[in-house]
Amino acid sequence: MPALHFDEQHIKQIIDRVVERTFNMDFNWDWPGGVAFYGVCEAYEATGKREYLDKLREWVDENIADGLPPLSVNGVSIGHGLLTLYEATGEEQYLQIAKEMAEFLDTKAERFAEGVFQHTVNSETDIFPEQAWVDTMFMAGYYLLRIGHLLGNERYFEDGLRQYHGHEELLQDADTNLYYHGWDNVQGNHMSSIYWARGNSWAALTMSKALQYVPVQHPSYMMIDGSLRDQLSALVRLQAPEGLWHTVLDDETSYLETSGSAGIATALLMRGRLYNKYSQKAIDGILARIKEDGTVTGVSAGTAVMNDIDGYRQVPEKRIQGWGQGLTLAFLAQLLRTKQDVYGQMTSKTTGDVEASSHTESVSGHTSGRDELATTNAPDEAGIETH
């Protein structure tokens, strides 16, 4: 596959602008901020820029002081930022709240079937009885993997894997290998049966990330890897010439959507040189959607499982959204990491362990060495050229 071409310093400048614009938005303690700040944390880990995390820390501390709302499955996504804050600072208050989130999922979150989480949100009126939404793979499944790994808590870790396997069983189509947006266990169907771009990005991104935590000897590794492999093989064949994906993946009359494209492209980057030609198109397409002030454009609004395909086509995409900022930052951060991926498939946890130790040094005021690493050319085997 041809090498990836991008200007590393230009990407870092864009990350700066997107992070700054993100912190000029207002967020509740809920999933829009959870995804936005997940992206900020990814940007921090890829660049070592302490100021990103300092801004997040200030926001989190203010919310803690104000008092936190009741939890939901979606709301747990804020925990991703808490885990990164704890890993970087060692401050127990962040870990304590993160543990409370995990305990909520373990003992209080509503479930159905074989322990699959019912999709719940921070609302007393929006109730979705026995519905599984693909969003939960990021909001809760991946979170349980991360905190289970951090704490060495097998119960949390295995529950995270249960969510991956349960959602795969309910949502991944056996013929197309794409993920449906949702499953209604009461009606026994996929409701409008739509292959939604951002939904598929939740699945692809978090499966790619999960493989960094799951030992290759664990049977779940092969199950997740197989689901991801087949999904990505289908997704690359649906990429538009502009390098993006339609909000309804198999409907070319629906608009090209940036946040889903960024999540899918992140997973492609983690698969390495195999998908370089598709990743290059995605780089060009996503960068074209970022304004000078760091606003990510072309992002669909918050999307329930709509009643029909027209519902998805009509979801507005004119405004800035936290998930658009966050998923784009995750993509840009992964783009910078490709220089470290000498085997062309970033599934080793070793890299993440090295990064975590260097990040802790950076936040505590010591030189991390990441800047030196970032300016060192990667071996030719990685299939990357930067300038």
Coordinates of C-alpha atoms in Angstrom, one line a residue:
M1 CA 0.0 0.0 0.0
P2 CA 1.3 3.6 -0.6
A3 CA 2.7 5.5 2.3
L4 CA 0.6 8.0 4.2
H5 CA 1.4 11.6 3.5
F6 CA 0.7 14.3 6.1
D7 CA 2.5 17.2 7.6
E8 CA 3.1 16.3 11.3
Q9 CA 3.5 19.9 12.5
H10 CA 0.4 21.0 10.6
I11 CA -1.6 18.2 12.2
K12 CA -0.4 19.4 15.7
Q13 CA -1.5 22.9 14.9
I14 CA -4.9 21.7 13.8
I15 CA -5.2 19.7 17.1
D16 CA -4.4 22.9 19.0
R17 CA -7.2 24.7 17.3
V18 CA -9.7 21.9 17.7
V19 CA -8.9 21.6 21.4
E20 CA -9.2 25.3 21.9
R21 CA -12.6 25.5 20.1
T22 CA -13.8 22.5 22.2
F23 CA -13.1 24.3 25.4
N24 CA -15.1 27.2 24.2
M25 CA -18.2 25.0 24.2
D26 CA -20.4 24.5 27.2
F27 CA -21.0 20.9 28.4
N28 CA -23.0 19.2 31.1
W29 CA -21.8 16.1 32.9
D30 CA -23.1 13.9 30.1
W31 CA -22.1 12.1 26.9
P32 CA -21.4 15.1 24.6
G33 CA -18.7 16.2 26.9
G34 CA -17.7 12.6 27.5
V35 CA -16.8 12.1 23.9
A36 CA -15.4 15.6 23.4
F37 CA -13.0 15.2 26.4
Y38 CA -12.1 11.6 25.4
G39 CA -10.8 13.2 22.2
V40 CA -8.9 15.9 24.2
C41 CA -7.3 13.1 26.3
E42 CA -6.3 11.3 23.1
A43 CA -4.8 14.5 21.8
Y44 CA -2.9 14.9 25.1
E45 CA -1.5 11.4 25.0
A46 CA -0.4 11.8 21.4
T47 CA 1.3 15.2 21.8
G48 CA 2.2 15.3 25.5
K49 CA 0.7 18.8 25.8
R50 CA 0.0 19.3 29.4
E51 CA -2.2 22.3 28.8
Y52 CA -4.9 20.1 27.2
L53 CA -5.2 18.1 30.4
D54 CA -5.0 21.2 32.6
K55 CA -8.1 22.6 30.9
L56 CA -10.0 19.3 31.4
R57 CA -8.9 19.1 35.0
E58 CA -10.3 22.6 35.6
W59 CA -13.7 21.7 34.0
V60 CA -13.9 18.4 36.0
D61 CA -13.0 20.1 39.3
E62 CA -15.7 22.7 38.8
N63 CA -18.3 20.1 38.1
I64 CA -17.3 18.0 41.2
A65 CA -17.6 21.2 43.3
D66 CA -21.1 21.8 41.9
G67 CA -22.3 18.3 42.6
L68 CA -22.7 15.5 40.1
P69 CA -26.0 14.3 38.6
P70 CA -27.4 10.7 38.7
L71 CA -25.7 8.3 36.4
S72 CA -26.9 6.7 33.2
V73 CA -25.2 4.3 30.7
N74 CA -24.5 7.2 28.4
G75 CA -23.4 9.5 31.1
V76 CA -20.6 7.1 32.2
S77 CA -18.7 8.2 29.1
I78 CA -17.4 11.2 31.2
G79 CA -15.4 8.5 33.0
H80 CA -13.0 8.1 30.1
G81 CA -11.6 11.6 30.9
L82 CA -11.4 10.7 34.6
L83 CA -9.3 7.7 34.0
T84 CA -6.8 9.7 31.9
L85 CA -6.7 12.4 34.6
Y86 CA -6.0 9.8 37.3
E87 CA -3.3 8.1 35.2
A88 CA -1.6 11.4 34.6
T89 CA -2.0 13.0 38.1
G90 CA -2.5 10.1 40.5
E91 CA -5.2 12.1 42.2
E92 CA -7.6 9.7 44.0
Q93 CA -10.7 11.9 43.6
Y94 CA -10.8 11.1 39.9
L95 CA -10.3 7.4 40.5
Q96 CA -13.0 7.3 43.2
I97 CA -15.6 8.8 40.9
A98 CA -14.5 6.5 38.1
K99 CA -15.0 3.5 40.4
E100 CA -18.5 4.8 41.3
M101 CA -19.3 4.8 37.6
A102 CA -18.1 1.2 37.2
E103 CA -20.0 0.1 40.3
F104 CA -23.2 1.7 38.9
L105 CA -22.8 -0.3 35.7
D106 CA -22.0 -3.4 37.6
T107 CA -24.9 -3.3 40.1
K108 CA -27.6 -0.7 39.0
A109 CA -27.6 -0.3 35.2
E110 CA -30.6 -1.9 33.6
R111 CA -29.9 -5.0 31.5
F112 CA -31.7 -7.6 29.4
A113 CA -31.0 -10.8 27.5
E114 CA -27.5 -12.1 28.5
G115 CA -26.6 -9.1 30.6
V116 CA -26.6 -6.5 27.7
F117 CA -27.0 -2.9 29.0
Q118 CA -30.3 -1.2 28.1
H119 CA -29.5 2.1 26.5
T120 CA -30.2 4.8 29.1
V121 CA -29.6 8.5 29.0
N122 CA -29.6 11.5 31.4
S123 CA -33.4 12.0 31.1
E124 CA -36.5 11.0 33.0
T125 CA -38.7 11.0 29.9
D126 CA -36.5 9.4 27.1
I127 CA -36.8 5.7 28.0
F128 CA -35.9 2.8 25.7
P129 CA -37.0 -0.4 27.3
E130 CA -34.8 -3.4 26.5
Q131 CA -33.1 -1.6 23.6
A132 CA -29.4 -2.0 22.8
W133 CA -27.8 0.9 20.9
V134 CA -24.4 0.5 19.3
D135 CA -23.3 3.8 21.1
T136 CA -23.1 1.7 24.3
M137 CA -19.9 0.0 23.1
F138 CA -18.1 3.2 23.6
M139 CA -20.0 4.8 26.4
A140 CA -19.9 1.7 28.8
G141 CA -18.3 -1.4 27.2
Y142 CA -15.0 0.2 26.4
Y143 CA -15.1 2.1 29.7
L144 CA -15.4 -1.1 31.7
L145 CA -12.4 -2.6 29.8
R146 CA -10.3 0.4 30.6
I147 CA -11.1 0.6 34.3
G148 CA -11.0 -3.1 34.6
H149 CA -7.5 -3.2 33.1
L150 CA -6.4 -0.2 35.3
L151 CA -7.6 -1.7 38.5
G152 CA -6.9 -5.4 37.7
N153 CA -10.6 -6.0 38.3
E154 CA -11.6 -9.1 36.3
R155 CA -15.3 -8.6 37.0
Y156 CA -15.3 -5.2 35.3
F157 CA -13.1 -6.3 32.5
E158 CA -15.2 -9.4 31.7
D159 CA -18.4 -7.4 31.8
G160 CA -16.9 -5.0 29.3
L161 CA -16.2 -8.0 27.0
R162 CA -19.7 -9.2 27.6
Q163 CA -21.0 -5.9 26.2
Y164 CA -18.8 -6.2 23.1
H165 CA -20.0 -9.8 22.4
G166 CA -23.6 -9.0 23.3
H167 CA -23.8 -6.0 21.0
E168 CA -22.1 -7.9 18.2
E169 CA -24.6 -10.7 18.5
L170 CA -27.6 -8.3 18.5
L171 CA -26.4 -5.6 16.0
Q172 CA -23.8 -6.9 13.5
D173 CA -25.5 -8.2 10.4
A174 CA -24.2 -11.6 9.3
D175 CA -24.3 -10.8 5.6
T176 CA -23.2 -7.2 5.3
N177 CA -21.0 -7.3 8.5
L178 CA -22.2 -3.7 9.2
Y179 CA -23.7 -2.8 12.6
Y180 CA -27.3 -1.7 12.9
H181 CA -28.0 1.3 15.1
G182 CA -30.2 -0.5 17.5
W183 CA -32.1 -3.6 18.6
D184 CA -35.5 -3.8 20.3
N185 CA -35.6 -6.9 22.4
V186 CA -39.3 -6.6 23.1
Q187 CA -40.2 -6.4 19.4
G188 CA -37.4 -8.7 18.4
N189 CA -36.1 -6.5 15.5
H190 CA -33.7 -3.8 14.6
M191 CA -36.4 -1.1 14.5
S192 CA -35.7 1.0 11.3
S193 CA -32.8 -1.4 10.4
I194 CA -30.4 1.4 9.5
Y195 CA -26.6 1.1 9.1
W196 CA -25.7 4.4 10.7
A197 CA -22.2 5.9 10.1
R198 CA -21.5 7.2 13.6
G199 CA -22.9 4.0 15.1
N200 CA -20.5 1.9 13.0
S201 CA -17.7 4.2 14.1
W202 CA -18.6 3.6 17.8
A203 CA -18.2 -0.1 17.1
A204 CA -15.0 0.1 14.9
L205 CA -13.1 2.6 17.1
T206 CA -13.8 0.8 20.4
M207 CA -13.1 -2.7 19.0
S208 CA -9.8 -1.4 17.7
K209 CA -9.0 0.1 21.1
A210 CA -10.1 -2.9 23.0
L211 CA -7.6 -5.1 21.2
Q212 CA -4.8 -3.2 23.0
Y213 CA -6.2 -4.5 26.4
V214 CA -7.3 -8.0 25.6
P215 CA -4.5 -10.6 25.8
V216 CA -4.1 -12.5 22.5
Q217 CA -4.6 -15.8 24.4
H218 CA -8.1 -14.7 25.5
P219 CA -10.9 -16.1 23.3
S220 CA -12.5 -12.7 23.2
Y221 CA -9.5 -11.4 21.3
M222 CA -10.3 -13.5 18.3
M223 CA -14.0 -12.7 18.5
I224 CA -13.5 -8.9 18.6
D225 CA -10.8 -9.1 16.0
G226 CA -13.0 -11.1 13.6
S227 CA -15.9 -8.8 14.0
L228 CA -13.7 -5.7 13.4
R229 CA -11.9 -7.3 10.4
D230 CA -15.2 -8.1 8.6
Q231 CA -16.8 -4.7 9.5
L232 CA -13.8 -2.7 8.2
S233 CA -13.7 -4.8 5.0
A234 CA -17.3 -3.8 4.4
L235 CA -16.8 -0.1 5.4
V236 CA -13.9 0.7 3.1
R237 CA -16.0 -0.4 0.1
L238 CA -18.6 2.2 1.1
Q239 CA -16.1 5.1 1.4
A240 CA -17.1 8.0 -0.9
P241 CA -14.6 9.6 -3.3
E242 CA -14.4 12.6 -0.9
G243 CA -12.8 10.2 1.7
L244 CA -15.9 10.3 4.0
W245 CA -18.9 8.1 4.7
H246 CA -22.6 8.8 4.2
T247 CA -24.6 9.2 7.4
V248 CA -26.6 6.2 6.2
L249 CA -23.7 4.1 5.0
D250 CA -25.4 2.4 2.1
D251 CA -27.5 5.4 1.0
E252 CA -25.6 7.7 -1.3
T253 CA -28.4 10.3 -1.2
S254 CA -27.7 10.9 2.5
Y255 CA -25.1 13.5 3.4
L256 CA -21.5 12.8 4.1
E257 CA -21.0 12.9 7.9
T258 CA -17.7 13.9 9.6
S259 CA -17.9 12.4 13.1
G260 CA -18.7 8.9 11.9
S261 CA -16.0 9.2 9.3
A262 CA -13.5 10.2 11.9
G263 CA -14.3 7.3 14.1
I264 CA -14.2 4.8 11.2
A265 CA -10.9 6.3 9.9
T266 CA -9.3 6.0 13.4
A267 CA -10.0 2.3 13.3
L268 CA -8.5 2.0 9.8
L269 CA -5.3 3.8 11.0
M270 CA -5.0 1.3 13.8
R271 CA -5.2 -1.5 11.2
G272 CA -2.1 -0.2 9.6
R273 CA -0.8 -0.2 6.1
L274 CA -3.5 -2.6 4.9
Y275 CA -5.8 0.4 4.6
N276 CA -3.4 3.2 3.8
K277 CA -5.1 4.2 0.5
Y278 CA -8.4 4.5 2.3
S279 CA -6.8 6.3 5.3
Q280 CA -5.2 8.8 3.0
K281 CA -8.5 9.7 1.5
A282 CA -10.0 10.0 4.9
I283 CA -7.1 12.4 6.0
D284 CA -7.8 14.7 3.1
G285 CA -11.6 14.5 3.6
I286 CA -11.6 15.1 7.3
L287 CA -9.1 18.0 7.2
A288 CA -11.2 19.7 4.7
R289 CA -14.1 19.7 7.2
I290 CA -12.2 21.6 9.9
K291 CA -12.5 25.4 10.0
E292 CA -9.7 27.7 10.8
D293 CA -11.1 28.3 14.3
G294 CA -11.1 24.5 15.0
T295 CA -14.8 23.9 14.4
V296 CA -15.4 20.5 12.9
T297 CA -18.2 20.8 10.4
G298 CA -20.7 18.4 8.8
V299 CA -21.5 16.6 12.1
S300 CA -24.9 15.2 12.6
A301 CA -26.9 16.2 15.7
G302 CA -27.6 13.8 18.5
T303 CA -29.4 10.9 16.8
A304 CA -31.9 8.5 18.3
V305 CA -32.8 5.3 16.5
M306 CA -35.0 7.1 13.9
N307 CA -38.3 5.7 12.6
D308 CA -37.1 5.4 9.0
I309 CA -34.3 6.3 6.6
D310 CA -35.8 9.7 6.0
G311 CA -35.4 10.5 9.7
Y312 CA -31.6 9.9 9.4
R313 CA -31.4 12.0 6.2
Q314 CA -33.1 14.9 7.9
V315 CA -31.0 15.0 11.1
P316 CA -29.4 18.5 11.0
E317 CA -25.6 18.8 10.5
K318 CA -25.0 22.5 10.5
R319 CA -23.9 23.0 14.2
I320 CA -20.7 22.2 16.1
Q321 CA -21.1 19.1 18.3
G322 CA -19.0 17.8 21.1
W323 CA -18.8 14.3 19.6
G324 CA -17.6 15.8 16.3
Q325 CA -14.8 17.6 18.1
G326 CA -13.9 14.5 20.1
L327 CA -14.0 11.9 17.4
T328 CA -12.0 14.2 15.1
L329 CA -9.4 14.7 17.8
A330 CA -9.2 10.9 18.3
F331 CA -8.5 10.5 14.6
L332 CA -5.8 13.3 14.5
A333 CA -4.2 11.8 17.6
Q334 CA -4.1 8.3 16.0
L335 CA -2.6 9.8 12.9
L336 CA 0.3 11.1 14.9
R337 CA 0.7 7.7 16.5
T338 CA 1.1 5.9 13.2
K339 CA 4.8 6.8 13.2
Q340 CA 5.2 4.4 16.2
D341 CA 3.4 1.6 14.4
V342 CA 6.4 -0.2 12.9
Y343 CA 4.5 -3.5 12.2
G344 CA 1.6 -1.7 10.6
Q345 CA -1.1 -2.9 13.0
M346 CA -1.3 -1.1 16.4
T347 CA -2.8 -3.7 18.7
S348 CA 0.0 -4.0 21.3
K349 CA -0.6 -2.7 24.8
T350 CA 3.1 -2.2 25.2
T351 CA 3.0 1.0 23.3
G352 CA 0.2 2.3 25.5
D353 CA 2.1 1.4 28.7
V354 CA 5.2 3.3 27.5
E355 CA 3.0 6.3 26.7
A356 CA 1.3 6.3 30.0
S357 CA 4.5 6.4 32.0
S358 CA 5.9 9.2 29.8
H359 CA 2.6 11.2 30.2
T360 CA 2.7 11.0 34.0
E361 CA 6.2 12.4 34.0
S362 CA 5.0 15.2 31.7
V363 CA 2.1 16.3 33.9
S364 CA 4.3 16.2 37.0
G365 CA 6.6 18.7 35.4
H366 CA 9.4 16.4 34.1
T367 CA 10.5 16.1 30.5
S368 CA 8.7 13.2 28.9
G369 CA 10.7 12.5 25.8
R370 CA 7.6 12.5 23.7
D371 CA 8.7 15.6 21.7
E372 CA 11.9 13.8 20.8
L373 CA 10.0 10.7 19.7
A374 CA 7.5 12.8 17.7
T375 CA 10.2 14.4 15.6
T376 CA 12.0 11.1 14.9
N377 CA 11.2 9.6 11.5
A378 CA 9.6 6.2 11.7
P379 CA 11.1 3.2 10.0
D380 CA 10.1 2.7 6.3
E381 CA 8.3 -0.5 7.3
A382 CA 5.5 1.6 8.8
G383 CA 4.4 2.9 5.4
I384 CA 4.4 6.5 6.5
E385 CA 6.0 9.6 5.1
T386 CA 5.7 12.9 6.9
H387 CA 7.1 16.3 6.1

